[in-house]
GROMACS .gro file of N, CA and C in nm:
model
  513
    1MET      N    1   9.748   4.010  15.097
    1MET     CA    2   9.819   4.124  15.043
    1MET      C    3   9.952   4.070  15.109
    2LEU      N    4  10.028   4.018  15.115
    2LEU     CA    5  10.235   3.975  15.193
    2LEU      C    6  10.243   4.140  15.153
    3TRP      N    7  10.326   4.214  15.304
    3TRP     CA    8  10.410   4.312  15.254
    3TRP      C    9  10.460   4.294  15.184
    4TYR      N   10  10.524   4.250  15.171
    4TYR     CA   11  10.625   4.191  14.963
    4TYR      C   12  10.587   4.299  14.819
    5GLU      N   13  10.450   4.215  14.867
    5GLU     CA   14  10.363   4.277  14.744
    5GLU      C   15  10.249   4.381  14.773
    6ALA      N   16  10.315   4.489  14.858
    6ALA     CA   17  10.204   4.511  14.871
    6ALA      C   18  10.281   4.666  14.818
    7ALA      N   19  10.427   4.638  14.864
    7ALA     CA   20  10.482   4.710  14.758
    7ALA      C   21  10.578   4.750  14.680
    8ALA      N   22  10.528   4.619  14.622
    8ALA     CA   23  10.549   4.626  14.419
    8ALA      C   24  10.456   4.668  14.388
    9LEU      N   25  10.360   4.632  14.493
    9LEU     CA   26  10.237   4.701  14.387
    9LEU      C   27  10.245   4.829  14.379
   10LEU      N   28  10.247   4.943  14.538
   10LEU     CA   29  10.275   5.093  14.542
   10LEU      C   30  10.384   5.155  14.419
   11LEU      N   31  10.498   5.072  14.420
   11LEU     CA   32  10.654   5.038  14.384
   11LEU      C   33  10.511   5.101  14.188
   12CYS      N   34  10.528   4.994  14.169
   12CYS     CA   35  10.437   4.985  14.055
   12CYS      C   36  10.367   5.062  13.973
   13ALA      N   37  10.258   5.093  14.074
   13ALA     CA   38  10.175   5.251  14.088
   13ALA      C   39  10.222   5.346  14.084
   14VAL      N   40  10.279   5.438  14.127
   14VAL     CA   41  10.423   5.506  14.154
   14VAL      C   42  10.424   5.497  14.034
   15GLY      N   43  10.534   5.418  14.013
   15GLY     CA   44  10.569   5.415  13.843
   15GLY      C   45  10.537   5.401  13.700
   16LEU      N   46  10.387   5.370  13.719
   16LEU     CA   47  10.289   5.362  13.645
   16LEU      C   48  10.230   5.464  13.649
   17GLY      N   49  10.214   5.615  13.693
   17GLY     CA   50  10.176   5.725  13.722
   17GLY      C   51  10.315   5.786  13.670
   18ILE      N   52  10.351   5.838  13.700
   18ILE     CA   53  10.497   5.933  13.631
   18ILE      C   54  10.535   5.869  13.571
   19PHE      N   55  10.569   5.728  13.434
   19PHE     CA   56  10.576   5.724  13.274
   19PHE      C   57  10.456   5.820  13.233
   20TYR      N   58  10.370   5.723  13.286
   20TYR     CA   59  10.206   5.808  13.216
   20TYR      C   60  10.208   5.968  13.201
   21TYR      N   61  10.280   5.978  13.336
   21TYR     CA   62  10.192   6.174  13.291
   21TYR      C   63  10.374   6.166  13.225
   22SER      N   64  10.488   6.170  13.195
   22SER     CA   65  10.598   6.247  13.110
   22SER      C   66  10.582   6.161  13.038
   23MET      N   67  10.455   6.059  12.984
   23MET     CA   68  10.451   6.047  12.830
   23MET      C   69  10.326   6.127  12.824
   24GLU      N   70  10.278   6.120  12.826
   24GLU     CA   71  10.125   6.223  12.770
   24GLU      C   72  10.037   6.367  12.845
   25LEU      N   73  10.146   6.430  12.983
   25LEU     CA   74  10.096   6.489  13.010
   25LEU      C   75  10.178   6.580  13.083
   26SER      N   76  10.314   6.566  13.076
   26SER     CA   77  10.389   6.688  13.065
   26SER      C   78  10.412   6.790  12.991
   27PRO      N   79  10.395   6.876  12.970
   27PRO     CA   80  10.415   6.952  12.877
   27PRO      C   81  10.634   6.890  12.791
   28LYS      N   82  10.615   6.901  12.859
   28LYS     CA   83  10.812   6.821  12.726
   28LYS      C   84  10.714   6.754  12.735
   29SER      N   85  10.600   6.667  12.720
   29SER     CA   86  10.615   6.464  12.643
   29SER      C   87  10.643   6.515  12.537
   30PRO      N   88  10.690   6.423  12.479
   30PRO     CA   89  10.698   6.340  12.297
   30PRO      C   90  10.579   6.411  12.214
   31ARG      N   91  10.481   6.338  12.313
   31ARG     CA   92  10.328   6.327  12.187
   31ARG      C   93  10.285   6.481  12.192
   32LYS      N   94  10.322   6.498  12.298
   32LYS     CA   95  10.233   6.685  12.259
   32LYS      C   96  10.366   6.744  12.177
   33THR      N   97  10.460   6.707  12.147
   33THR     CA   98  10.555   6.839  12.130
   33THR      C   99  10.568   6.798  12.020
   34LEU      N  100  10.497   6.668  11.907
   34LEU     CA  101  10.536   6.574  11.825
   34LEU      C  102  10.377   6.652  11.706
   35GLY      N  103  10.335   6.624  11.535
   35GLY     CA  104  10.227   6.627  11.528
   35GLY      C  105  10.225   6.787  11.479
   36LYS      N  106  10.295   6.965  11.473
   36LYS     CA  107  10.241   7.004  11.422
   36LYS      C  108  10.158   7.114  11.480
   37GLY      N  109  10.152   7.117  11.606
   37GLY     CA  110  10.010   7.218  11.582
   37GLY      C  111   9.858   7.081  11.572
   38LYS      N  112   9.892   7.011  11.444
   38LYS     CA  113   9.733   6.958  11.500
   38LYS      C  114   9.755   6.808  11.610
   39GLU      N  115   9.635   6.760  11.534
   39GLU     CA  116   9.666   6.595  11.718
   39GLU      C  117   9.760   6.513  11.603
   40PHE      N  118   9.829   6.490  11.716
   40PHE     CA  119   9.963   6.326  11.764
   40PHE      C  120   9.905   6.192  11.777
   41HIS      N  121   9.935   6.143  11.740
   41HIS     CA  122   9.849   6.029  11.804
   41HIS      C  123   9.994   5.881  11.773
   42MET      N  124  10.093   5.879  11.855
   42MET     CA  125  10.212   5.712  11.797
   42MET      C  126  10.138   5.640  11.796
   43PRO      N  127  10.160   5.505  11.725
   43PRO     CA  128  10.151   5.473  11.637
   43PRO      C  129  10.058   5.346  11.759
   44ASP      N  130  10.166   5.276  11.777
   44ASP     CA  131  10.126   5.151  11.925
   44ASP      C  132   9.970   5.195  11.970
   45THR      N  133   9.997   5.368  11.960
   45THR     CA  134   9.808   5.367  12.017
   45THR      C  135   9.633   5.300  11.950
   46HIS      N  136   9.699   5.298  11.825
   46HIS     CA  137   9.633   5.301  11.719
   46HIS      C  138   9.538   5.170  11.751
   47PHE      N  139   9.449   5.027  11.767
   47PHE     CA  140   9.417   4.880  11.745
   47PHE      C  141   9.519   4.862  11.630
   48HIS      N  142   9.474   4.881  11.472
   48HIS     CA  143   9.593   4.865  11.435
   48HIS      C  144   9.646   4.980  11.334
   49TYR      N  145   9.763   4.930  11.203
   49TYR     CA  146   9.791   5.050  11.138
   49TYR      C  147   9.878   4.974  10.999
   50THR      N  148   9.904   5.011  10.912
   50THR     CA  149   9.898   4.910  10.836
   50THR      C  150  10.076   5.062  10.762
   51ALA      N  151  10.142   4.899  10.690
   51ALA     CA  152  10.294   4.975  10.721
   51ALA      C  153  10.276   5.102  10.648
   52ASN      N  154  10.156   5.149  10.535
   52ASN     CA  155  10.201   5.261  10.558
   52ASN      C  156  10.132   5.411  10.586
   53GLU      N  157  10.059   5.342  10.665
   53GLU     CA  158  10.024   5.427  10.781
   53GLU      C  159  10.134   5.470  10.946
   54LEU      N  160  10.176   5.358  10.951
   54LEU     CA  161  10.304   5.476  11.015
   54LEU      C  162  10.485   5.485  10.939
   55TYR      N  163  10.463   5.493  10.798
   55TYR     CA  164  10.550   5.581  10.697
   55TYR      C  165  10.492   5.699  10.802
   56ALA      N  166  10.407   5.713  10.710
   56ALA     CA  167  10.292   5.803  10.751
   56ALA      C  168  10.334   5.925  10.840
   57LEU      N  169  10.282   5.837  10.940
   57LEU     CA  170  10.347   5.892  11.080
   57LEU      C  171  10.496   5.909  11.121
   58PHE      N  172  10.547   5.893  11.117
   58PHE     CA  173  10.722   5.881  11.071
   58PHE      C  174  10.728   6.059  10.983
   59GLU      N  175  10.672   6.038  10.907
   59GLU     CA  176  10.702   6.161  10.760
   59GLU      C  177  10.603   6.273  10.844
   60GLN      N  178  10.515   6.297  10.961
   60GLN     CA  179  10.382   6.407  10.964
   60GLN      C  180  10.475   6.409  11.128
   61ALA      N  181  10.536   6.306  11.214
   61ALA     CA  182  10.634   6.352  11.314
   61ALA      C  183  10.780   6.495  11.241
   62GLY      N  184  10.778   6.449  11.112
   62GLY     CA  185  10.970   6.524  11.133
   62GLY      C  186  11.023   6.504  11.158
   63GLU      N  187  11.179   6.605  11.109
   63GLU     CA  188  11.328   6.535  11.184
   63GLU      C  189  11.293   6.591  11.305
   64GLU      N  190  11.259   6.643  11.355
   64GLU     CA  191  11.249   6.683  11.473
   64GLU      C  192  11.157   6.621  11.593
   65GLY      N  193  11.077   6.540  11.514
   65GLY     CA  194  10.967   6.479  11.572
   65GLY      C  195  11.058   6.311  11.610
   66ARG      N  196  11.109   6.322  11.546
   66ARG     CA  197  11.166   6.132  11.557
   66ARG      C  198  11.200   6.080  11.637
   67PRO      N  199  11.319   6.173  11.732
   67PRO     CA  200  11.350   6.152  11.824
   67PRO      C  201  11.341   6.141  11.953
   68LYS      N  202  11.197   6.275  11.936
   68LYS     CA  203  11.105   6.276  12.039
   68LYS      C  204  11.023   6.134  12.040
   69MET      N  205  10.986   6.072  11.902
   69MET     CA  206  10.871   5.996  11.887
   69MET      C  207  10.956   5.860  11.955
   70ARG      N  208  11.114   5.838  11.949
   70ARG     CA  209  11.242   5.756  12.035
   70ARG      C  210  11.285   5.770  12.184
   71ARG      N  211  11.252   5.818  12.191
   71ARG     CA  212  11.204   5.834  12.407
   71ARG      C  213  11.134   5.853  12.392
   72TYR      N  214  10.965   5.861  12.390
   72TYR     CA  215  10.857   5.875  12.437
   72TYR      C  216  10.898   5.687  12.372
   73TRP      N  217  10.907   5.647  12.396
   73TRP     CA  218  10.917   5.489  12.329
   73TRP      C  219  10.992   5.419  12.444
   74GLN      N  220  11.069   5.391  12.464
   74GLN     CA  221  11.223   5.460  12.571
   74GLN      C  222  11.181   5.490  12.670
   75VAL      N  223  11.056   5.615  12.749
   75VAL     CA  224  11.009   5.538  12.848
   75VAL      C  225  10.904   5.504  12.794
   76ASP      N  226  10.786   5.416  12.732
   76ASP     CA  227  10.725   5.414  12.749
   76ASP      C  228  10.816   5.197  12.795
   77PHE      N  229  10.894   5.222  12.779
   77PHE     CA  230  10.908   5.077  12.835
   77PHE      C  231  10.898   5.102  13.004
   78GLY      N  232  10.922   5.142  13.038
   78GLY     CA  233  10.909   5.158  13.250
   78GLY      C  234  10.752   5.125  13.270
   79LEU      N  235  10.662   5.259  13.148
   79LEU     CA  236  10.543   5.239  13.138
   79LEU      C  237  10.497   5.020  13.104
   80ILE      N  238  10.583   4.988  13.014
   80ILE     CA  239  10.509   4.834  12.992
   80ILE      C  240  10.539   4.724  13.169
   81VAL      N  241  10.648   4.711  13.198
   81VAL     CA  242  10.642   4.686  13.343
   81VAL      C  243  10.527   4.727  13.451
   82CYS      N  244  10.577   4.888  13.491
   82CYS     CA  245  10.441   4.858  13.568
   82CYS      C  246  10.356   4.820  13.575
   83PHE      N  247  10.303   4.852  13.466
   83PHE     CA  248  10.170   4.789  13.409
   83PHE      C  249  10.146   4.648  13.417
   84LEU      N  250  10.228   4.634  13.449
   84LEU     CA  251  10.241   4.467  13.409
   84LEU      C  252  10.185   4.387  13.515
   85GLY      N  253  10.290   4.478  13.608
   85GLY     CA  254  10.262   4.409  13.801
   85GLY      C  255  10.218   4.434  13.818
   86VAL      N  256  10.080   4.631  13.805
   86VAL     CA  257   9.992   4.640  13.823
   86VAL      C  258   9.885   4.478  13.773
   87MET      N  259   9.819   4.516  13.701
   87MET     CA  260   9.738   4.377  13.618
   87MET      C  261   9.813   4.285  13.661
   88LEU      N  262   9.946   4.208  13.725
   88LEU     CA  263   9.927   4.130  13.806
   88LEU      C  264   9.884   4.177  13.921
   89ALA      N  265   9.904   4.227  14.046
   89ALA     CA  266   9.813   4.275  14.156
   89ALA      C  267   9.719   4.243  14.131
   90ILE      N  268   9.629   4.301  14.064
   90ILE     CA  269   9.499   4.325  14.012
   90ILE      C  270   9.507   4.197  14.044
   91GLY      N  271   9.512   4.130  13.904
   91GLY     CA  272   9.450   3.938  13.916
   91GLY      C  273   9.427   3.908  14.021
   92LEU      N  274   9.557   3.923  14.086
   92LEU     CA  275   9.580   3.809  14.214
   92LEU      C  276   9.440   3.860  14.295
   93ASN      N  277   9.432   4.021  14.350
   93ASN     CA  278   9.317   4.055  14.391
   93ASN      C  279   9.219   3.954  14.349
   94VAL      N  280   9.092   3.961  14.259
   94VAL     CA  281   9.050   4.000  14.153
   94VAL      C  282   9.063   3.801  14.159
   95ALA      N  283   9.114   3.664  14.178
   95ALA     CA  284   9.110   3.599  14.119
   95ALA      C  285   9.176   3.507  14.291
   96GLY      N  286   9.243   3.525  14.315
   96GLY     CA  287   9.324   3.469  14.435
   96GLY      C  288   9.418   3.404  14.346
   97ARG      N  289   9.534   3.370  14.468
   97ARG     CA  290   9.708   3.287  14.456
   97ARG      C  291   9.619   3.179  14.466
   98GLY      N  292   9.721   3.125  14.300
   98GLY     CA  293   9.698   2.975  14.266
   98GLY      C  294   9.575   2.911  14.169
   99THR      N  295   9.519   3.047  14.184
   99THR     CA  296   9.339   2.904  14.099
   99THR      C  297   9.419   2.980  13.963
  100PRO      N  298   9.354   2.900  13.889
  100PRO     CA  299   9.358   2.927  13.781
  100PRO      C  300   9.300   3.045  13.668
  101LEU      N  301   9.217   3.112  13.716
  101LEU     CA  302   9.176   3.242  13.664
  101LEU      C  303   9.277   3.339  13.705
  102PHE      N  304   9.329   3.318  13.831
  102PHE     CA  305   9.452   3.377  13.845
  102PHE      C  306   9.568   3.337  13.801
  103ILE      N  307   9.620   3.213  13.702
  103ILE     CA  308   9.704   3.179  13.598
  103ILE      C  309   9.708   3.247  13.494
  104LEU      N  310   9.544   3.220  13.416
  104LEU     CA  311   9.479   3.269  13.323
  104LEU      C  312   9.557   3.480  13.297
  105MET      N  313   9.492   3.530  13.382
  105MET     CA  314   9.476   3.640  13.392
  105MET      C  315   9.662   3.711  13.405
  106ALA      N  316   9.715   3.600  13.468
  106ALA     CA  317   9.878   3.623  13.479
  106ALA      C  318   9.958   3.627  13.337
  107VAL      N  319   9.900   3.556  13.254
  107VAL     CA  320   9.920   3.433  13.154
  107VAL      C  321   9.865   3.603  13.066
  108LEU      N  322   9.799   3.616  13.073
  108LEU     CA  323   9.700   3.692  12.964
  108LEU      C  324   9.819   3.867  12.948
  109ALA      N  325   9.834   3.878  13.110
  109ALA     CA  326   9.946   3.980  13.173
  109ALA      C  327  10.065   4.006  13.050
  110ALA      N  328  10.140   3.888  13.146
  110ALA     CA  329  10.316   3.884  13.039
  110ALA      C  330  10.311   3.895  12.893
  111VAL      N  331  10.226   3.761  12.873
  111VAL     CA  332  10.208   3.859  12.659
  111VAL      C  333  10.106   3.883  12.693
  112ARG      N  334  10.077   4.045  12.689
  112ARG     CA  335  10.107   4.194  12.638
  112ARG      C  336  10.225   4.266  12.645
  113CYS      N  337  10.239   4.151  12.799
  113CYS     CA  338  10.407   4.288  12.848
  113CYS      C  339  10.511   4.231  12.692
  114ALA      N  340  10.547   4.150  12.662
  114ALA     CA  341  10.578   4.108  12.572
  114ALA      C  342  10.554   4.087  12.421
  115PHE      N  343  10.474   4.162  12.416
  115PHE     CA  344  10.394   4.208  12.276
  115PHE      C  345  10.377   4.378  12.307
  116ASP      N  346  10.338   4.475  12.402
  116ASP     CA  347  10.413   4.545  12.392
  116ASP      C  348  10.564   4.534  12.367
  117LEU      N  349  10.692   4.483  12.434
  117LEU     CA  350  10.827   4.529  12.421
  117LEU      C  351  10.840   4.473  12.346
  118ALA      N  352  10.796   4.391  12.209
  118ALA     CA  353  10.877   4.348  12.148
  118ALA      C  354  10.842   4.461  12.015
  119GLU      N  355  10.713   4.570  12.024
  119GLU     CA  356  10.651   4.658  11.924
  119GLU      C  357  10.735   4.793  11.951
  120ASN      N  358  10.747   4.790  12.091
  120ASN     CA  359  10.859   4.874  12.115
  120ASN      C  360  11.012   4.841  12.007
  121LEU      N  361  11.110   4.807  12.008
  121LEU     CA  362  11.188   4.678  12.048
  121LEU      C  363  11.212   4.802  11.875
  122LEU      N  364  11.040   4.679  11.835
  122LEU     CA  365  11.063   4.690  11.632
  122LEU      C  366  10.975   4.864  11.556
  123LEU      N  367  10.960   4.864  11.688
  123LEU     CA  368  10.938   5.061  11.614
  123LEU      C  369  11.066   5.149  11.640
  124MET      N  370  11.082   5.117  11.719
  124MET     CA  371  11.220   5.141  11.701
  124MET      C  372  11.355   5.115  11.616
  125ARG      N  373  11.315   5.006  11.561
  125ARG     CA  374  11.429   4.975  11.463
  125ARG      C  375  11.435   5.051  11.337
  126LEU      N  376  11.216   5.077  11.359
  126LEU     CA  377  11.212   5.102  11.176
  126LEU      C  378  11.244   5.237  11.196
  127LEU      N  379  11.243   5.351  11.329
  127LEU     CA  380  11.202   5.453  11.281
  127LEU      C  381  11.435   5.473  11.282
  128ARG      N  382  11.477   5.427  11.349
  128ARG     CA  383  11.583   5.405  11.329
  128ARG      C  384  11.638   5.441  11.169
  129VAL      N  385  11.577   5.324  11.084
  129VAL     CA  386  11.623   5.284  10.941
  129VAL      C  387  11.573   5.393  10.856
  130TYR      N  388  11.506   5.487  10.912
  130TYR     CA  389  11.368   5.556  10.800
  130TYR      C  390  11.428   5.667  10.752
  131PRO      N  391  11.460   5.651  10.665
  131PRO     CA  392  11.348   5.659  10.513
  131PRO      C  393  11.341   5.599  10.467
  132ARG      N  394  11.442   5.466  10.482
  132ARG     CA  395  11.463   5.343  10.404
  132ARG      C  396  11.310   5.316  10.484
  133ARG      N  397  11.257   5.230  10.356
  133ARG     CA  398  11.109   5.144  10.424
  133ARG      C  399  11.126   4.991  10.412
  134ASP      N  400  11.137   4.959  10.554
  134ASP     CA  401  11.043   4.735  10.537
  134ASP      C  402  10.905   4.779  10.525
  135ASP      N  403  10.869   4.759  10.429
  135ASP     CA  404  10.693   4.753  10.451
  135ASP      C  405  10.676   4.614  10.529
  136GLY      N  406  10.781   4.439  10.511
  136GLY     CA  407  10.703   4.363  10.597
  136GLY      C  408  10.722   4.349  10.755
  137ARG      N  409  10.834   4.412  10.748
  137ARG     CA  410  10.836   4.452  10.939
  137ARG      C  411  10.748   4.597  10.982
  138ALA      N  412  10.715   4.596  10.899
  138ALA     CA  413  10.645   4.746  10.988
  138ALA      C  414  10.484   4.712  10.911
  139ALA      N  415  10.403   4.597  10.878
  139ALA     CA  416  10.282   4.602  10.909
  139ALA      C  417  10.289   4.460  10.966
  140PHE      N  418  10.457   4.374  11.034
  140PHE     CA  419  10.484   4.249  11.095
  140PHE      C  420  10.403   4.406  11.290
  141ALA      N  421  10.468   4.432  11.232
  141ALA     CA  422  10.506   4.527  11.394
  141ALA      C  423  10.352   4.603  11.413
  142GLY      N  424  10.248   4.610  11.311
  142GLY     CA  425  10.137   4.652  11.359
  142GLY      C  426  10.052   4.602  11.363
  143ALA      N  427  10.049   4.369  11.319
  143ALA     CA  428  10.010   4.294  11.416
  143ALA      C  429  10.120   4.344  11.529
  144ILE      N  430  10.186   4.262  11.549
  144ILE     CA  431  10.197   4.272  11.731
  144ILE      C  432  10.061   4.364  11.766
  145THR      N  433  10.064   4.518  11.763
  145THR     CA  434  10.047   4.650  11.826
  145THR      C  435   9.872   4.542  11.836
  146THR      N  436   9.827   4.514  11.719
  146THR     CA  437   9.615   4.443  11.782
  146THR      C  438   9.679   4.377  11.907
  147THR      N  439   9.775   4.272  11.808
  147THR     CA  440   9.789   4.097  11.939
  147THR      C  441   9.797   4.164  12.101
  148LYS      N  442   9.844   4.295  12.093
  148LYS     CA  443   9.903   4.321  12.194
  148LYS      C  444   9.719   4.353  12.278
  149PHE      N  445   9.678   4.460  12.218
  149PHE     CA  446   9.527   4.483  12.220
  149PHE      C  447   9.391   4.343  12.271
  150VAL      N  448   9.410   4.260  12.151
  150VAL     CA  449   9.348   4.192  12.208
  150VAL      C  450   9.379   4.105  12.327
  151CYS      N  451   9.575   4.024  12.318
  151CYS     CA  452   9.519   4.071  12.522
  151CYS      C  453   9.438   4.100  12.669
  152LEU      N  454   9.517   4.316  12.640
  152LEU     CA  455   9.502   4.346  12.707
  152LEU      C  456   9.297   4.329  12.722
  153TYR      N  457   9.196   4.320  12.604
  153TYR     CA  458   9.064   4.324  12.613
  153TYR      C  459   9.066   4.146  12.655
  154ALA      N  460   9.063   4.077  12.619
  154ALA     CA  461   9.108   4.008  12.688
  154ALA      C  462   9.148   3.936  12.920
  155TRP      N  463   9.238   3.992  12.890
  155TRP     CA  464   9.177   4.017  13.036
  155TRP      C  465   9.076   4.151  13.139
  156VAL      N  466   9.057   4.231  12.973
  156VAL     CA  467   8.993   4.323  13.134
  156VAL      C  468   8.826   4.177  13.119
  157ALA      N  469   8.830   4.160  13.026
  157ALA     CA  470   8.743   4.059  12.959
  157ALA      C  471   8.673   3.917  13.087
  158VAL      N  472   8.876   3.953  13.142
  158VAL     CA  473   8.790   3.762  13.237
  158VAL      C  474   8.761   3.900  13.393
  159LEU      N  475   8.945   4.012  13.398
  159LEU     CA  476   8.830   4.084  13.539
  159LEU      C  477   8.662   4.121  13.527
  160PHE      N  478   8.631   4.168  13.461
  160PHE     CA  479   8.513   4.161  13.471
  160PHE      C  480   8.351   4.097  13.446
  161CYS      N  481   8.430   3.960  13.426
  161CYS     CA  482   8.365   3.865  13.432
  161CYS      C  483   8.333   3.782  13.565
  162LYS      N  484   8.451   3.789  13.601
  162LYS     CA  485   8.523   3.746  13.766
  162LYS      C  486   8.432   3.854  13.876
  163LEU      N  487   8.420   3.982  13.824
  163LEU     CA  488   8.352   4.061  13.920
  163LEU      C  489   8.200   4.063  13.921
  164PHE      N  490   8.162   4.034  13.807
  164PHE     CA  491   8.039   4.029  13.806
  164PHE      C  492   7.990   3.876  13.841
  165ILE      N  493   8.061   3.776  13.871
  165ILE     CA  494   8.031   3.693  13.917
  165ILE      C  495   8.009   3.668  14.012
  166THR      N  496   8.110   3.831  14.076
  166THR     CA  497   8.112   3.818  14.214
  166THR      C  498   7.966   3.840  14.293
  167ALA      N  499   7.964   3.976  14.169
  167ALA     CA  500   7.932   4.050  14.249
  167ALA      C  501   7.770   4.004  14.236
  168PHE      N  502   7.727   3.916  14.227
  168PHE     CA  503   7.572   3.861  14.193
  168PHE      C  504   7.591   3.682  14.209
  169HIS      N  505   7.721   3.667  14.298
  169HIS     CA  506   7.703   3.563  14.368
  169HIS      C  507   7.629   3.460  14.246
  170ILE      N  508   7.670   3.441  14.172
  170ILE     CA  509   7.681   3.316  14.054
  170ILE      C  510   7.742   3.205  14.085
  171GLY      N  511   7.677   3.096  14.063
  171GLY     CA  512   7.839   2.968  14.017
  171GLY      C  513   7.944   2.931  14.244
   0.00000   0.00000   0.00000
């Protein structure tokens, strides 16, 4: 790994940790302060949701919680970009520069990133116009979330297949 690749990986890894802490672990994390005492899960952490489920989460967040949801998604933009950098670095180290496997892993990581960014933008738009409902866009947001997870799971499957093949000297 070249020095600038290592520096970029370090920056992405530190950024990933900071954004994750801000979103999930800090005492003021938007997710921890939502839900009025009940456990609250942001819609984009579910594998899939319907329009009704999304609007039920908006309602559950309440008037005070909806700005916190928006803040969560704003912070999530940083996490998405840092996670892409980490995924690319892992793919580079596991598959090797310029190999077809690295290209597959990079495409899956980039597509996952694009869907995640689109998902956040769409969810923030739906939240901005709430309580007006747009069931078509809300259902589309659920489909985008599912596709994001499918890309992530495919990337992880490729990673583990490569690690398994390497570990047992297959092929």
